[in-house]
Coordinates of C-alpha atoms and ligand atoms in Angstrom, one line a residue:
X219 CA 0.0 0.0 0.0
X220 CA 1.4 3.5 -0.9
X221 CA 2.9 5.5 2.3
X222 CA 0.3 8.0 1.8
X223 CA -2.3 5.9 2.0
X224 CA -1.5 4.2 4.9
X225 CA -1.2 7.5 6.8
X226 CA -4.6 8.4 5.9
X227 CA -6.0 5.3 6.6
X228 CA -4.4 4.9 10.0
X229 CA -5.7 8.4 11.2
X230 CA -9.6 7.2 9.9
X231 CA -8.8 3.6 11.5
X232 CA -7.9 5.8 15.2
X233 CA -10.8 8.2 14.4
X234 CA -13.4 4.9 14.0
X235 CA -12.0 3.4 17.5
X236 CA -12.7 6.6 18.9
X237 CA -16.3 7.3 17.2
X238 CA -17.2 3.4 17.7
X239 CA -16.2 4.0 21.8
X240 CA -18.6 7.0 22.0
X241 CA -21.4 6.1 20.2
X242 CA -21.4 3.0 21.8
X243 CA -20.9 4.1 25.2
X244 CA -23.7 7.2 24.2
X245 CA -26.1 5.3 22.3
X246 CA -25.9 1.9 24.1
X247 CA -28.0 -1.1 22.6
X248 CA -29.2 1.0 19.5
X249 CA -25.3 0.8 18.0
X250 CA -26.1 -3.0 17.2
X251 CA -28.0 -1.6 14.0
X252 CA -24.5 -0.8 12.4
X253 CA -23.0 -4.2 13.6
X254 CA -23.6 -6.0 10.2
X255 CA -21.1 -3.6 8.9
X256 CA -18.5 -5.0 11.3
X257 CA -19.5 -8.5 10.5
X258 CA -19.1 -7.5 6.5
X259 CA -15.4 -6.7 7.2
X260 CA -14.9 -9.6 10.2
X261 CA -15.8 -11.8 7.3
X262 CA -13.6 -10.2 4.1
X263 CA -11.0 -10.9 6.4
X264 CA -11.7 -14.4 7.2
X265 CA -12.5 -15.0 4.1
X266 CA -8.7 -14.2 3.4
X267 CA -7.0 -16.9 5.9
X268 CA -7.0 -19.9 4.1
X269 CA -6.2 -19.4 1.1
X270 CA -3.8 -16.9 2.3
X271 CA -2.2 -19.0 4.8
X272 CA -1.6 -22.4 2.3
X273 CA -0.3 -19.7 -0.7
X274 CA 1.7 -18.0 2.2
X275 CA 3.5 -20.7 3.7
X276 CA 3.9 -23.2 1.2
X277 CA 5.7 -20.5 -1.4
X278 CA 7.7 -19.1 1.7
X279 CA 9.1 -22.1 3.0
X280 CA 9.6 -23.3 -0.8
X281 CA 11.8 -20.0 -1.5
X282 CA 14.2 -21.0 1.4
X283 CA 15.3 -23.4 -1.8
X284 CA 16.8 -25.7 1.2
X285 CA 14.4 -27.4 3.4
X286 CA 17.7 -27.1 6.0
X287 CA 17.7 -23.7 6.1
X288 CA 13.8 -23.7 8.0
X289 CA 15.8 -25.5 10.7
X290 CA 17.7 -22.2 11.3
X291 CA 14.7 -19.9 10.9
X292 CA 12.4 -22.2 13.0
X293 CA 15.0 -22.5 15.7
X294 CA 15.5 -18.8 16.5
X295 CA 11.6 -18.5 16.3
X296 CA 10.9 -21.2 18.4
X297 CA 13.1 -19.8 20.8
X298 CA 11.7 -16.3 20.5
X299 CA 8.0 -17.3 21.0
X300 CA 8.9 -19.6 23.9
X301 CA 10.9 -16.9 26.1
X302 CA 8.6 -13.9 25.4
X303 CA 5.4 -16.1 26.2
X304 CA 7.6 -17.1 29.3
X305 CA 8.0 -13.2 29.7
X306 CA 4.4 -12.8 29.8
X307 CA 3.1 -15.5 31.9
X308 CA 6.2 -14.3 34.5
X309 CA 4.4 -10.4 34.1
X310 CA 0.9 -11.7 34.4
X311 CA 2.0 -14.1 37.8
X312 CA 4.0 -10.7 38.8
X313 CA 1.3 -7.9 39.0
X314 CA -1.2 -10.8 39.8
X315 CA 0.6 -11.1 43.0
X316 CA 1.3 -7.4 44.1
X317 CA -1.8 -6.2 43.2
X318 CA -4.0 -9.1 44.9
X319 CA -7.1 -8.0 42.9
X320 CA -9.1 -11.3 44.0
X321 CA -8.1 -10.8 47.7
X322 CA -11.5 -9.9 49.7
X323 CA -13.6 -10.2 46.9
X324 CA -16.5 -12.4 47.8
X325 CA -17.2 -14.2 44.2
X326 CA -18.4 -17.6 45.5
X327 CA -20.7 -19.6 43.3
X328 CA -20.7 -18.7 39.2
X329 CA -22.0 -20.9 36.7
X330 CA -19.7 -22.7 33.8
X331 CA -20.4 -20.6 30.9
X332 CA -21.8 -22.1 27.7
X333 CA -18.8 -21.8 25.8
X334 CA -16.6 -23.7 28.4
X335 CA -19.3 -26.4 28.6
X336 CA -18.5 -30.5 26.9
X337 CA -14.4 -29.1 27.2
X338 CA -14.5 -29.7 31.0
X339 CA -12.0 -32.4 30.1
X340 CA -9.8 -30.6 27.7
X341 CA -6.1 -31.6 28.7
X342 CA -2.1 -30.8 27.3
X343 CA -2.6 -33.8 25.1
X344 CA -5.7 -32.5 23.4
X345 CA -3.0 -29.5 22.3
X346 CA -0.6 -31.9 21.0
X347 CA -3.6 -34.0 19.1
X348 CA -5.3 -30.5 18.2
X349 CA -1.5 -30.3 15.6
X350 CA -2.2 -32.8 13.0
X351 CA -6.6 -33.0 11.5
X352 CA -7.8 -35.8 10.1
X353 CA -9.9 -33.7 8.2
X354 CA -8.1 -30.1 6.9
X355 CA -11.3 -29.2 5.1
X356 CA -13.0 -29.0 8.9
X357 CA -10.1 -27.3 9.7
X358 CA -10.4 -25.1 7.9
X359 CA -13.9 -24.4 8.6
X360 CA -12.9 -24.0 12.1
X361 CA -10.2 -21.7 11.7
X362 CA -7.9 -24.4 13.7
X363 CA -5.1 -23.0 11.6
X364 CA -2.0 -25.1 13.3
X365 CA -2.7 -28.3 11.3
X366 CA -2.9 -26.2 7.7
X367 CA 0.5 -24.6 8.6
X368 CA 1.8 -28.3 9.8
X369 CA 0.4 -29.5 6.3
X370 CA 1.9 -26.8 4.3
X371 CA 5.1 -26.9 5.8
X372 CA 5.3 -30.9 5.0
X373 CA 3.8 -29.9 1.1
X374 CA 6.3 -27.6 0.4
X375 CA 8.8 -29.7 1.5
X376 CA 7.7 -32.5 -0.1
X377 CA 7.4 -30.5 -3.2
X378 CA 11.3 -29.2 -2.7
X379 CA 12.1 -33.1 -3.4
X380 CA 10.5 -33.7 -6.3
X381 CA 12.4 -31.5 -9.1
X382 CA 10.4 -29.5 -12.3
X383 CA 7.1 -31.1 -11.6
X384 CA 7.3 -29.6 -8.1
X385 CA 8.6 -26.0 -9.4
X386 CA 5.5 -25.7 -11.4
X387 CA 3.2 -26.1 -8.1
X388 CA 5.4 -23.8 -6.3
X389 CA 4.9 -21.3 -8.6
X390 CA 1.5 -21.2 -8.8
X391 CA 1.2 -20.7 -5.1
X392 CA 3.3 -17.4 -5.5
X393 CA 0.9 -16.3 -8.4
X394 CA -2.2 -17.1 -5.7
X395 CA 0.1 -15.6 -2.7
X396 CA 0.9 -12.3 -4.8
X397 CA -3.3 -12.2 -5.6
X398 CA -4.4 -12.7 -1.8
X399 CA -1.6 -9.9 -1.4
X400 CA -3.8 -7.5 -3.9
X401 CA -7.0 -8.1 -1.9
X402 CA -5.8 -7.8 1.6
X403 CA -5.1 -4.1 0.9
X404 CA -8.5 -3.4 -1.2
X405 CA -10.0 -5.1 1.8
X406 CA -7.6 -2.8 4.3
X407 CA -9.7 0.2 2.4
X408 CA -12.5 -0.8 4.1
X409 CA -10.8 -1.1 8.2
X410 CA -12.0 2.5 9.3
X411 CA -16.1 1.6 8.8
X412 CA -15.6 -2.2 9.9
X413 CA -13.5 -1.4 12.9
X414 CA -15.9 1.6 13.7
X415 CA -18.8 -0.9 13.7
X416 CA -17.4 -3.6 15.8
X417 CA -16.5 -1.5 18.4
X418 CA -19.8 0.5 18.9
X419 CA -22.0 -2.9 18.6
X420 CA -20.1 -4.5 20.9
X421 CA -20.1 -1.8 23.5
X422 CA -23.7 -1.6 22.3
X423 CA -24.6 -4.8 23.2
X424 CA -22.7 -4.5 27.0
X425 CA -25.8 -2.2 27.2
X426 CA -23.2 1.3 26.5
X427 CA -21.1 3.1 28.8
X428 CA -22.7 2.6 32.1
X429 CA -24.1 -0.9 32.0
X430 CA -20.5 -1.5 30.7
X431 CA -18.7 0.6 33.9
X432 CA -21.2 -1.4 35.9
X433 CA -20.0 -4.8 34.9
X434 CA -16.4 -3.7 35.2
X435 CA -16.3 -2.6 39.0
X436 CA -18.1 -6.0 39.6
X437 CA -14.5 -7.7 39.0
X438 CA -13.4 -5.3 41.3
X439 CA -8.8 -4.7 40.0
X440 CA -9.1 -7.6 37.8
X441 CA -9.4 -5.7 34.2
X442 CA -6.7 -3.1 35.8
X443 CA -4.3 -6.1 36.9
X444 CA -4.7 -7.3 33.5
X445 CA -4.2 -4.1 31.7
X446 CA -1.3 -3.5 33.6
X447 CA 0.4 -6.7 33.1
X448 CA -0.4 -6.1 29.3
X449 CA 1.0 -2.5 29.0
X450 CA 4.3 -4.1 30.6
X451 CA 4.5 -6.9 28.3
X452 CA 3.8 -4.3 25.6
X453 CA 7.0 -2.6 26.5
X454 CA 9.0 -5.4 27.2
X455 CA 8.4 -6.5 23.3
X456 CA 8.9 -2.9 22.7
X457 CA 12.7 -2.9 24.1
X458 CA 12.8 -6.4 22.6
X459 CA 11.9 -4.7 19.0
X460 CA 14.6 -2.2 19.6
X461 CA 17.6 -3.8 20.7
X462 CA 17.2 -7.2 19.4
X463 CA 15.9 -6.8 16.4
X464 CA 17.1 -3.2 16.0
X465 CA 14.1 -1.5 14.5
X466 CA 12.6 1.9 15.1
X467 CA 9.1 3.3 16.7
X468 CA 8.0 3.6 13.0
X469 CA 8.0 -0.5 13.3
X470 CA 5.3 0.4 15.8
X471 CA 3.5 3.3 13.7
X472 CA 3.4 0.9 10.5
X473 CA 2.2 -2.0 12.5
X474 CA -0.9 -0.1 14.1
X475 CA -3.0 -0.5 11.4
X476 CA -3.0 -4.4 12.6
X477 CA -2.8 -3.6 16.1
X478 CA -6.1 -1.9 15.6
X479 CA -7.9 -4.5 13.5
X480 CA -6.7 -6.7 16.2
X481 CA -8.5 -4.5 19.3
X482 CA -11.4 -4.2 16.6
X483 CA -12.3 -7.8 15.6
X484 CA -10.8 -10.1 19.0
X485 CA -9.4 -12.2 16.3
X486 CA -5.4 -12.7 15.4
X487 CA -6.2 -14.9 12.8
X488 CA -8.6 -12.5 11.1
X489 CA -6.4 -10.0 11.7
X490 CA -3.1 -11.9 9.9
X491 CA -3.8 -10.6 6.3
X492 CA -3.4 -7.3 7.7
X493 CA -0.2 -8.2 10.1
X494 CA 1.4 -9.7 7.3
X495 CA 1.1 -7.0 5.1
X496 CA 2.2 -4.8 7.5
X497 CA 5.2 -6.2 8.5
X498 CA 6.0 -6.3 4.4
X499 CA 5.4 -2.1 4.6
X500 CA 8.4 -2.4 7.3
X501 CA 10.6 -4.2 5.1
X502 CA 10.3 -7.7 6.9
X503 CA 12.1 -10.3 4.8
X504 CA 9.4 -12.7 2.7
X505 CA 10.7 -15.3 4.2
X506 CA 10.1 -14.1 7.8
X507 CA 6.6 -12.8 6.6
X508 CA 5.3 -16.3 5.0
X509 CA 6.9 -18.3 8.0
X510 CA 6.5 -16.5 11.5
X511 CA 3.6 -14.5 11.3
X512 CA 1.1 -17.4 10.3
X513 CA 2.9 -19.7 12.8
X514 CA 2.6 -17.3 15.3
X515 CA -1.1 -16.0 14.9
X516 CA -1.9 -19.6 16.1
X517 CA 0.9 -20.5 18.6
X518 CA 2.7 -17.0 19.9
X519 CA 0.0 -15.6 22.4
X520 CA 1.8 -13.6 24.9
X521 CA -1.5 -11.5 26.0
X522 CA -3.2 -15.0 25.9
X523 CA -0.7 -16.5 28.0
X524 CA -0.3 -13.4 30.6
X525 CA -4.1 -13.5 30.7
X526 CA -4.8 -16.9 31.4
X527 CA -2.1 -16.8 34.4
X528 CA -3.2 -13.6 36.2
X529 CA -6.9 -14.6 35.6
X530 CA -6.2 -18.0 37.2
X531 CA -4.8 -16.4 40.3
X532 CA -7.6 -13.9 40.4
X533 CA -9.9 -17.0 40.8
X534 CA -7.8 -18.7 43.3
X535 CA -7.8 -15.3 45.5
X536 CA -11.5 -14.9 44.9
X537 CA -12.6 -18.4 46.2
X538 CA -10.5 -18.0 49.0
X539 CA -7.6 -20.4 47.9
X540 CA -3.7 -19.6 48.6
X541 CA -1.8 -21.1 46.0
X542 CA 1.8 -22.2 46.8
X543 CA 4.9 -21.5 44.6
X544 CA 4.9 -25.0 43.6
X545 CA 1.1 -24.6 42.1
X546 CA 2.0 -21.2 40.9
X547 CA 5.4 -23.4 39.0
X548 CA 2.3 -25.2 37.5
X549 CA -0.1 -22.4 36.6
X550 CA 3.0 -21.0 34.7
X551 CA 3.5 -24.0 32.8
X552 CA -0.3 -25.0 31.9
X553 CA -0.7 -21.1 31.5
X554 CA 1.9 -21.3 28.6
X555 CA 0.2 -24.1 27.1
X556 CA -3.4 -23.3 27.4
X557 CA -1.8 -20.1 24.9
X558 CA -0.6 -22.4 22.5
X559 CA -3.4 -24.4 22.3
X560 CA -5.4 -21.1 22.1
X561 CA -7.4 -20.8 18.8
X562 CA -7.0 -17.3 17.3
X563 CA -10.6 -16.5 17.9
X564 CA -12.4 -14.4 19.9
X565 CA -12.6 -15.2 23.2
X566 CA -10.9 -18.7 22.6
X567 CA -8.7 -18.1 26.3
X568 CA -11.4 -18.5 28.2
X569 CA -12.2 -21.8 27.4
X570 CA -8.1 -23.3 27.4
X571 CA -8.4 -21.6 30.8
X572 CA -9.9 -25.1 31.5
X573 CA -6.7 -26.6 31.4
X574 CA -5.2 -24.3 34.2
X575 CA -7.7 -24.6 36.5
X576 CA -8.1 -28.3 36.4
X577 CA -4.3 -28.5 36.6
X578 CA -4.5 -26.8 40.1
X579 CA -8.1 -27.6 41.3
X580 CA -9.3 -24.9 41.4
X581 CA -13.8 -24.7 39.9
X582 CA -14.2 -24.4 36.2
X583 CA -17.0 -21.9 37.6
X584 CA -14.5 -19.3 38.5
X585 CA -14.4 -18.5 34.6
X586 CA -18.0 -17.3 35.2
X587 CA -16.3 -14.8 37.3
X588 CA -14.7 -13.7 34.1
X589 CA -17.6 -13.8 31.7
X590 CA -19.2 -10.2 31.4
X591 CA -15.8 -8.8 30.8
X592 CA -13.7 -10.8 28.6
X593 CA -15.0 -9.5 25.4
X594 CA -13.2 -6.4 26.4
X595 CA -10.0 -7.5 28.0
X596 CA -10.1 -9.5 25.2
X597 CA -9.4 -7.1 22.4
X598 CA -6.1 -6.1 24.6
X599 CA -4.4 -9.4 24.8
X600 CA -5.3 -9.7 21.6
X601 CA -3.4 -7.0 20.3
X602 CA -0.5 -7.6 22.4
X603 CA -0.8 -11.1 20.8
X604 CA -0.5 -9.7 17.2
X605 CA 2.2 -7.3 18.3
X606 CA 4.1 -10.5 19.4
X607 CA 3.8 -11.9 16.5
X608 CA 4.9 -8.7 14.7
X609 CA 8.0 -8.1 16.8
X610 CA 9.0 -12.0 16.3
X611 CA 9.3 -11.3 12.4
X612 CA 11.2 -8.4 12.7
X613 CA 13.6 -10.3 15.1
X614 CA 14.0 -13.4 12.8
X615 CA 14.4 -11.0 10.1
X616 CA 17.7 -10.1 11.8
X617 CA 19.2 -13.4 12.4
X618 CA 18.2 -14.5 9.0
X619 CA 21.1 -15.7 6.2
X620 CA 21.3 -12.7 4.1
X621 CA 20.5 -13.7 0.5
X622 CA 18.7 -16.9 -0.6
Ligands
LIG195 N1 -8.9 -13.7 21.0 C1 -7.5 -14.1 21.1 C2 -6.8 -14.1 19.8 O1 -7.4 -14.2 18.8 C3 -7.4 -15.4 21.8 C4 -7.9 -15.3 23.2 O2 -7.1 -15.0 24.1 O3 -9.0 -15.5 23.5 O4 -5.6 -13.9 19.7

């Protein structure tokens, strides 16, 4: 997208947060009218993944031309997503801890909600099954993007092996990759209205500001433990961006476009298209593009994971339970995983939550607790779990072998 454009289009993307905060807070319930507008976009963009993700991965890990060299870009990813989730879940156990927000709250009882209800029995090895689908069309359909990447990383190095008649594949998933490409940024055109519309009918439907303010004081310093432990993680990444990977604050100004489709829709994997193109406007190498940024808008959820761990402990502290370091060792570790196994959905934390509260026994009901206000501390960790993602590609971009 030209520079120009993407200036004007961030400044109406920050203007539609802004209007689609006040007439939602203002006009409450009525602000549902415009939400079809946000679905319209919500969908363009989903619309986008699949094919987007297949075209992206299999031509990117194709033009490493030796299926070796992925060895040296997944190892410095792998590393990068597993210490900065580490990071996170450490920040989110941190503030958690000094800010006690559970601590004479008196939250007993709470119902399982809905959307938790059939997982009760969700373990790690449903995370580890959850990697390779029997059936990548239903996959698909469910946005479980982990085993499309998996399969798309084994086609293209399949098709590596197999000489001309594997060239000729190869290159027509750069022709489709260099189309989706083209239609993320007509689609981008459209980010201001969508994002506008998501916001207000979601606020709407919280019943505007006051019902919303209502709801929030209800959970008491939970949302401003959580938005704490965010903001830290935010700079954390930020230093990370800057002396690791060596980029400027106008990484961050290019990268806001995503980070607001990101606080708009709840989604990271809606909001890839728009992440990956991004990181392209800051000169991120193809190869990082098509390899980290899908990977990670499925696996690397630092807001997830710093979520999941200070929400935990919130519950503990509500229902009266002390947790030891030992269980605290273990809410760090299932924290971690429950991220991973996250889907890049709205809302899709609170359900691996299951995992760490069975771990340390504490009662699924505590994510009732949580309900009325997750949609909106939602739309945080998700955009700290996109910005992840974002700073990871510029970091691999670094310690990549210049050249082919
Ligand atoms: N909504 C988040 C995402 O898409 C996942 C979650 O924490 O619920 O990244």
């Amino acid at each position: 997208m030209p520079h120009k454009h993407a200036v004007i289009l961030l400044g109406l993307i920050i203007i539609g947060v802004i209007a689609g905060v006040l007439s939602g807070w203002f006009f409450g319930p009525a602000m549902q009218s415009v939400g079809w507008l946000g679905t319209l976009f919500l969908n363009a963009l989903k619309m986008m993944i699949i094919p987007l993700i297949l075209a992206a991965v299999i031509s990117g890990v194709a033009s490493l031309g030796d299926v070796r060299k992925l060895g040296r870009i997944g190892g410095v990813t792998l590393i990068y997503y597993t210490s900065t989730t580490a990071i996170a879940v450490l920040i989110g156990l941190i503030v958690v801890n000094i800010i006690q927000p559970g601590a004479g709250l008196d939250l007993q009882g709470g119902v399982i909600p809905e959307k938790v209800q059939g997982k009760e029995d969700t373990g790690v090895s449903d995370i580890l099954l959850s990697m390779v689908s029997p059936n990548l069309i239903a996959s698909a359909a469910d946005t479980q993007l982990l085993p499309i990447i998996l399969f798309a990383i084994l086609f293209s190095a399949a098709l590596t092996t197999i000489g001309a008649k594997g060239q000729h594949v190869i290159s027509f998933f750069d022709g489709v990759n260099e189309a989706m490409m083209k239609i993320v940024i007509w689609v981008m055109y459209f980010a201001p209205i969508g994002i506008f519309a998501l916001v207000a009918a979601r606020l709407g439907q919280a019943g505007g500001g006051e019902a919303f303010l209502a709801q929030l004081q209800a959970v008491g310093l939970h949302v401003v433990t959580v938005l704490s432990g965010l903001a830290l993680h935010f700079l954390v990444l930020m230093a990370i961006l800057i002396f690791i990977a060596r980029r400027g604050v106008d990484y961050l100004v290019t990268m806001l476009r995503a980070l607001l489709t990101a606080f708009g829709t709840a989604s990271s994997s809606a909001t890839l298209p728009l992440t990956m193109e991004c990181a392209r406007e800051n000169k991120v190498d193809e190869r990082a593009v098509r390899f980290v940024i899908p990977l990670g808008s499925t696996v690397n959820m630092d807001g997830t994971a710093l979520y999941e761990a200070a929400a935990v402990m919130f519950i503990a502290q509500a229902y009266g339970f002390d947790l030891s370091m030992g269980q605290q060792a273990i809410v760090f570790v299932t924290a971690t995983l429950a991220a991973i196994g996250a889907a890049g959905i709205p809302e899709a934390g609170l359900v691996t939550m299951v995992i760490v509260l069975s771990a340390v026994g504490l009662p699924l009901e505590g994510i009732g607790l949580l309900l009325a206000v997750d949609w909106f501390l939602d739309r945080f960790r998700t955009s700290i779990n996109v910005w992840g993602d974002a700073v990871g590609a510029a970091v691999v971009h670094r310690f990549l072998p210049k050249g082919n």
